[in-house]
Amino acid sequence: MRYRSPSTRSTGYMAALATLLALALQACGGGSSAPETGPGETTDGALSARASLGKQIFHDASLSASGRQSCASCHAAETGNAGPRSTGVTEPGGVALELQGGRTSPSIRYLAGNKAFGFDAEGTPNGGFFWDGRAASLQDQAGKPFFNPKEMANASTEELIARLAKAPYAPAFQQEFGADILRRPADALARMQLALQAFQLEDASLRAFSSKYDEFLRGRITLSEPELRGLALFNAKDKGNCAACHPSARGADGSFPLFTDFSYDALGVPRNTALAQNADPSFYDLGLCAREGGDMAARRDLCGAFKVPSLRNVALRKAFFHNGRFTDLREVLSFYVQRDVAPEKWYPRLPDGSIDKFNDLPVELRGNVNVSEGPYNRRPGQAPALSEAEIDDLLAFLRTLSDAR
Amino acid sequence: MNKKLSRTPLLHTLSLSLMLAIGTAQAQTPAEQELLRRVDQLAAELAKLRTELAQLQQQAPTQPSAPAASIAALVEPAPAAQARTVLGGYAELNYNRPNNNGKDAQADLRRLVLGVQHRFDEKTKIVTEIEVEHAVASAGDPGEVAIEQAYVEHQFHPNWALRGGLFLMPMGLLNENHEPTAYYGVERNFVETAIIPSTWREGGIQLVGQLDSGWTLQAGIATGFDLNKWDAASSEGRESPLGAIHQELALARSRDLALFGAANYRGIPGLLLGASVFSGQATHSQQAASSRITLWDLHARWTPGRWDLSALYSRGSISNTAALNMPLVGSDSLIPARFDGAYLQAAYKLWEQGSYVLKPFARWERFNTASRYAELGAGLTPEASDSERVVTLGANFEFAPGVVLKADLQRFRLNKDLNRVNLGLGWSF
C-alpha cells in the first residue's frame, strides 16, 4: 500500500498536536506529592455570631431548673463530649439534680455527617440523633434536653426563655434574632436550637480530626506495632470485625472515617442493675421500637436495637453502651468476644441454673439480638475471637482515636 | 471482496483503512463477519465520496450537509444520503450452570448495546455506544445503563487521526473489539476481564496513526483510575483490581491524568503482533501517599488457513501500596502491588456450509489478581494469591452473518466449584 507524503498542512497539524500533547504531558501525573488540605483537615476559624451564642448557651447552667446543669454537663470536653459520669450511673438531672437518667450521654462530636433517621436500600435503619434516632437533626436534638424531667427539667418553653432572658448574652441573642424575640418563647426556643446547631457545626473541637490515627492517615506519623496489630484486628472479619459497624477507612470521597456507619444493632448488652429504672423487673428499655412518638412501635424486630456510636474518643469515655453497663473499655472488648463463648461470665443464672442470656430484653424479643456476624457467631466453649494479648493490641489502637487535647 | 479501488488521489485516504480491512478479512479471522460489515460501511462511504467527487469535477456548487435523519443499519452499500449515520449494535445472552451447584445456574441478558456513528464530513465523525446490562436497570434491579463510547474522531492527515471523548483503551485483543461475535467462548476470557478490565474506557485525547508499513500506533492522555474507591471490605478488588477502581468518565477524579500507548503490527497478512501500556497516578491527592498504576500487555494473533491462534500476557502494578494499605491492614482485600495473567487460545474452522460456520476452540488461561503484596510487617502482610488456571473447551457456531451460538465447558484448577457449562447467544451488526 502506498500513501501520499504528509503535506505541509499536515505537518502544521502535527506540530500543533505535538505542542498540545507536550502541554498535556506536563500536566499528567506530575506534582502529586503531599496531599492538599482536604477532608479531615480543620482550620480553627472564629465562630459566627450565631455559633458564638450557641457556645454560650451550651455552657450555661442557668438554663436548667436546677441552675447547675448545662449541655456541657453531659457532653464534657474531657470525655470527648460524652457523659463525664462524675457521679452515679448516668448524669444526674432534675430540678435538684436528684434524678438518675435512663441512658448514658452519647458523644456529640463528629455528628455533622449524620442524617435524619431512615431505612437504607436493604431496609436497615440508619441515622437519626439520640440512642434511638428520634431527633431528625442537630437542631431538633438540641431542644429536647431542656425539657427532659431527668435532665435540665424546664417545665415549659416560657420558663426556659425566661431563664435565657436573664443570661448575660441575652442582648446579643436579641441582636442576632430580633429585639422582640424573647417575647415570643416558641420562636426564641427555635433560635436557641439554631444557635446550638451552628455551634456544633462550626466549633473545630467538635470535629477536630486531630487524633493520632488522623495523623497516621495524613501520612505524618506511623502507628506503633501494637497499634497497627490492633488496627488489623479491628478490621479483620474473623477477629474483631469492628469495622463492619465502625468503618475505619477513608471514604471514596477522601473523607476521614467517623468510626460509625450510623446503623442500629441489638447486641444483647447485659441488664444494668445499677440503673434505677431497672429495679422494676417488668421494665425493659427497648430502644428503637419503643421511642417516643411510637412511629416504630410496629417494628418488633427492631426492639433492643440502639444506634452504633462513633468510636472516636472511645478511650476517653467513662461509660459504655446505652445503659452504661460497662465502665471499662477492656471489659467492653471482653464482652464482645466472650458473650457467646462464655455467656455465664456476663449474664445471671435463672433459678433452674440456666443462663439468662440477653437478660435486658423480654424473652420473646431476644431473637432480635445479633448472633450471626463476627465476633458473635461462636458457641460456648469455642475460643473467643480475640485473645487477651489481642485485646491489648486492640485497646492500643482504640487509644489512637482520641483527639489531641 | 477484491473490490477494484479507485486511484483517485482524493479517495486515497479511505483506501488505507479499506485495504487494511480487506487484508484482515482475507486472512479469515474469527471476526470476519464483523470486518465484512466494516468493509461494507467503508464502501458506502467510498461511494458517497465518489458522488461528491463527481460533483466537484463538474464544478457544481458545494451541497450543504444532508439531513442526518436517516438512521439506518448499513449492511450493504447505501446511497450517499444514508451513509452519514450508521446504526449498529450487539447483544449477549448467557447461561451459566456450575457443575456441582446447579442451584446457582443463571441466565442473563448480559448486555445489549446500541451504537450510532455519524459522519459530519469525510474527515470527522462521532462514535457512540449505549449499553444496558442485565436487561433491567432500576432502583430494585441489578441492571446498569452506561455509555461505552462517545468520541469524536478527526482525520487530519491520510495516516493520522485524533480522537477526543470517551473511548475504549487500546489494550489487549478484546477491549476495543469486544462484540460476542469477535471472541471465542460464552464469557470473555479471564485475563482480559480480571487483569485488563474490559470493557475499559477512559476520557481523553488519542492520536491514531496507520502507517504504510502496517503499524497502527495509538497514544494519548486520559483519565485514569481512582484508588480512593478501593473498598477493602469488598471482594471486588480481588476479582479485578482495576475493575474495582475504574471511573468510566462518571464524575471521574482527574487531578492526575494517565498516558497510554499501543502499537499493533499487521504488515504480514494473517498476523497481528502488538503491545500496549497505560500508566498514571491514581490517588489524586486524596491520600497521604501517591500511587502510580501501570498496566501493559503483549499480544499476538495468527490466522494461518483455518486456524486462529492467539496469545496474550498482561501485567499490572500499583506503586506505594505499603503506605496505602497500612490503614487497611486486616481487611479482606488489600491493594495488590502486582497482578498478571496470560492465555493461549487455538480455534479451527472445522465446518462451513453456506452461512453456517463451526469453529471449535480451546483456551488455557492463568491469572492472578494479587500475585504480590508490599511488605507491611510480620503478621500484617497478606499472602499473595495463588494463580488460577482455567481451561475452556467449546465452539462458536455462526449460523448467520453476525449471529453466533456458543457453548463451552470451563475447568478451574483452584476453585473447582466454579467448573461450569456455558451457553450463549450473541449478535453484532
Coordinates of C-alpha atoms in Angstrom, one line a residue, chain A residues 83-300:
Chain A
G83 CA -21.0 12.0 79.6
P84 CA -18.4 12.7 82.2
R85 CA -20.2 10.4 84.6
S86 CA -18.8 12.2 87.6
T87 CA -21.3 10.6 90.0
G88 CA -23.7 7.7 89.7
V89 CA -24.5 5.5 86.8
T90 CA -25.7 8.3 84.4
E91 CA -25.5 12.0 84.6
P92 CA -27.8 13.4 87.4
G93 CA -30.6 15.7 86.4
G94 CA -34.0 17.1 87.5
V95 CA -34.9 20.3 89.4
A96 CA -32.4 19.5 92.2
L97 CA -30.1 17.1 90.3
E98 CA -31.8 14.4 92.3
L99 CA -32.8 12.2 89.4
Q100 CA -30.9 9.5 87.6
G101 CA -31.2 9.3 83.8
G102 CA -32.1 6.2 81.9
R103 CA -29.3 6.2 79.3
T104 CA -25.7 7.3 79.1
S105 CA -24.9 10.6 77.3
P106 CA -23.5 9.9 73.9
S107 CA -20.7 11.9 72.4
I108 CA -21.8 14.9 70.3
R109 CA -18.6 15.1 68.3
Y110 CA -18.4 14.2 64.6
L111 CA -22.2 14.4 64.1
A112 CA -22.1 16.8 61.2
G113 CA -22.1 13.8 58.8
N114 CA -25.1 12.2 60.5
K115 CA -28.5 12.4 58.8
A116 CA -32.2 12.0 59.7
F117 CA -33.4 8.6 60.6
G118 CA -34.4 6.4 57.7
F119 CA -34.1 3.0 56.2
D120 CA -31.4 2.2 53.6
A121 CA -31.9 0.2 50.4
E122 CA -31.6 -3.0 52.3
G123 CA -34.2 -2.0 54.8
T124 CA -31.6 -1.3 57.6
P125 CA -32.4 1.5 60.0
N126 CA -29.9 4.3 59.8
G127 CA -29.2 7.8 61.0
G128 CA -31.1 10.0 63.5
F129 CA -29.9 11.6 66.8
F130 CA -30.1 10.1 70.3
W131 CA -29.6 6.4 71.1
D132 CA -32.9 5.7 69.3
G133 CA -32.6 8.2 66.5
R134 CA -35.8 10.1 67.4
A135 CA -34.4 13.5 66.6
A136 CA -34.0 14.3 62.9
S137 CA -31.2 16.9 63.1
L138 CA -28.8 18.5 65.5
Q139 CA -31.2 21.4 65.7
D140 CA -34.0 19.1 66.6
Q141 CA -31.9 17.2 69.2
A142 CA -30.7 20.4 70.8
G143 CA -34.1 21.4 72.0
K144 CA -35.0 18.2 73.8
P145 CA -32.8 18.0 76.9
F146 CA -34.0 21.4 78.2
F147 CA -37.4 19.8 79.0
N148 CA -36.5 16.3 79.9
P149 CA -37.5 15.9 83.6
K150 CA -34.4 13.8 84.2
E151 CA -32.2 16.3 82.6
M152 CA -32.5 20.1 82.6
A153 CA -36.1 19.8 83.7
N154 CA -37.6 23.1 82.4
A155 CA -41.4 22.9 82.9
S156 CA -42.2 24.9 79.8
T157 CA -40.8 26.9 76.9
E158 CA -41.8 30.1 78.7
E159 CA -39.8 29.0 81.8
L160 CA -36.7 28.3 79.7
I161 CA -36.9 31.6 77.7
A162 CA -37.4 33.5 81.0
R163 CA -34.0 32.0 82.1
L164 CA -32.5 32.9 78.8
A165 CA -33.7 36.5 79.1
K166 CA -31.6 36.8 82.3
A167 CA -28.4 35.5 80.7
P168 CA -25.6 37.9 80.1
Y169 CA -25.7 37.1 76.4
A170 CA -29.4 37.9 76.1
P171 CA -28.8 41.2 74.3
A172 CA -26.6 39.5 71.8
F173 CA -29.3 36.9 71.3
Q174 CA -31.8 39.8 70.6
Q175 CA -29.3 41.4 68.3
E176 CA -29.0 38.2 66.3
F177 CA -32.6 37.2 66.2
G178 CA -34.6 40.5 66.8
A179 CA -35.3 42.8 69.6
D180 CA -38.7 41.2 70.4
I181 CA -37.5 37.6 70.1
L182 CA -37.6 36.9 73.9
R183 CA -41.3 37.9 73.9
R184 CA -42.1 35.0 71.6
P185 CA -40.9 32.0 73.6
A186 CA -41.6 29.4 70.9
D187 CA -39.6 31.3 68.3
A188 CA -36.9 32.0 70.8
L189 CA -36.5 28.3 71.5
A190 CA -36.3 27.6 67.8
R191 CA -33.5 30.2 67.6
M192 CA -31.7 28.6 70.6
Q193 CA -31.7 25.3 68.7
L194 CA -30.4 27.0 65.6
A195 CA -27.6 28.6 67.6
L196 CA -26.7 25.3 69.3
Q197 CA -26.6 23.6 65.9
A198 CA -24.4 26.3 64.5
F199 CA -22.0 25.9 67.4
Q200 CA -21.9 22.1 66.9
L201 CA -21.2 22.5 63.2
E202 CA -18.7 25.3 63.4
D203 CA -16.7 24.6 66.5
A204 CA -13.5 22.9 65.4
S205 CA -13.1 21.0 68.7
L206 CA -16.3 19.1 67.9
R207 CA -14.8 17.9 64.6
A208 CA -11.2 18.1 65.3
F209 CA -9.8 15.1 63.3
S210 CA -6.7 15.6 65.4
S211 CA -6.2 12.1 66.7
K212 CA -3.1 10.1 66.3
Y213 CA -5.0 7.9 63.8
D214 CA -5.9 11.0 61.7
E215 CA -2.2 12.0 61.7
F216 CA -1.5 8.4 60.6
L217 CA -4.0 8.8 57.7
R218 CA -2.3 12.0 56.7
G219 CA 0.9 10.1 56.5
R220 CA 2.6 12.3 59.1
I221 CA 3.3 9.6 61.7
T222 CA 3.3 5.9 61.9
L223 CA 1.5 3.7 64.3
S224 CA 3.4 1.6 66.8
E225 CA 3.5 -2.2 66.2
P226 CA 0.8 -2.9 68.8
E227 CA -1.4 -0.1 67.4
L228 CA -1.0 -1.5 63.9
R229 CA -1.8 -5.0 65.1
G230 CA -4.8 -3.6 66.8
L231 CA -6.0 -1.9 63.6
A232 CA -5.6 -5.2 61.8
L233 CA -7.7 -7.0 64.5
F234 CA -10.2 -4.2 64.3
N235 CA -10.6 -4.6 60.5
A236 CA -10.4 -8.4 60.2
K237 CA -13.7 -10.1 59.7
D238 CA -12.6 -13.2 61.5
K239 CA -11.2 -11.3 64.5
G240 CA -12.7 -8.1 65.9
N241 CA -14.8 -7.4 62.9
C242 CA -15.3 -3.9 64.4
A243 CA -15.1 -2.2 61.1
A244 CA -18.3 -3.8 60.0
C245 CA -20.2 -1.2 62.0
H246 CA -17.4 1.2 62.8
P247 CA -15.7 1.8 59.4
S248 CA -12.0 2.8 59.8
A249 CA -11.1 3.6 56.2
R250 CA -11.4 6.9 54.4
G251 CA -14.4 7.3 52.2
A252 CA -14.1 7.2 48.4
D253 CA -14.6 11.0 48.5
G254 CA -11.5 11.3 50.7
S255 CA -13.4 11.9 53.9
F256 CA -11.9 10.7 57.1
P257 CA -13.6 7.8 58.8
L258 CA -16.2 8.6 61.5
F259 CA -16.0 5.0 63.0
T260 CA -19.7 4.6 62.8
D261 CA -22.0 3.7 59.9
F262 CA -24.9 5.3 61.9
S263 CA -26.7 2.0 61.8
Y264 CA -28.5 0.2 64.7
D265 CA -27.8 -3.1 66.3
A266 CA -29.2 -5.2 69.1
L267 CA -26.1 -6.5 71.0
G268 CA -27.8 -8.2 74.0
V269 CA -25.9 -5.9 76.4
P270 CA -26.5 -7.3 80.0
R271 CA -29.0 -5.5 82.1
N272 CA -27.5 -2.8 84.3
T273 CA -28.9 -3.4 87.7
A274 CA -27.4 -0.1 88.9
L275 CA -30.0 1.8 86.8
A276 CA -32.9 2.8 89.0
Q277 CA -35.4 2.2 86.2
N278 CA -34.3 -1.4 86.1
A279 CA -35.5 -2.0 89.7
D280 CA -38.8 -2.8 88.1
P281 CA -38.3 -6.3 86.7
S282 CA -41.0 -5.7 84.1
F283 CA -39.3 -2.7 82.7
Y284 CA -37.2 -3.0 79.6
D285 CA -35.5 -0.3 77.6
L286 CA -36.4 -1.5 74.1
G287 CA -34.6 1.3 72.2
L288 CA -35.6 1.8 68.6
C289 CA -39.0 0.1 68.6
A290 CA -40.2 2.0 71.7
R291 CA -39.0 5.5 71.0
E292 CA -41.3 8.5 71.8
G293 CA -43.9 9.1 69.2
G294 CA -44.4 5.4 68.7
D295 CA -43.5 5.5 65.0
M296 CA -41.5 2.3 65.3
A297 CA -43.9 0.5 67.6
A298 CA -45.0 -2.0 65.0
R299 CA -41.4 -3.0 64.2
R300 CA -40.9 -5.5 66.9

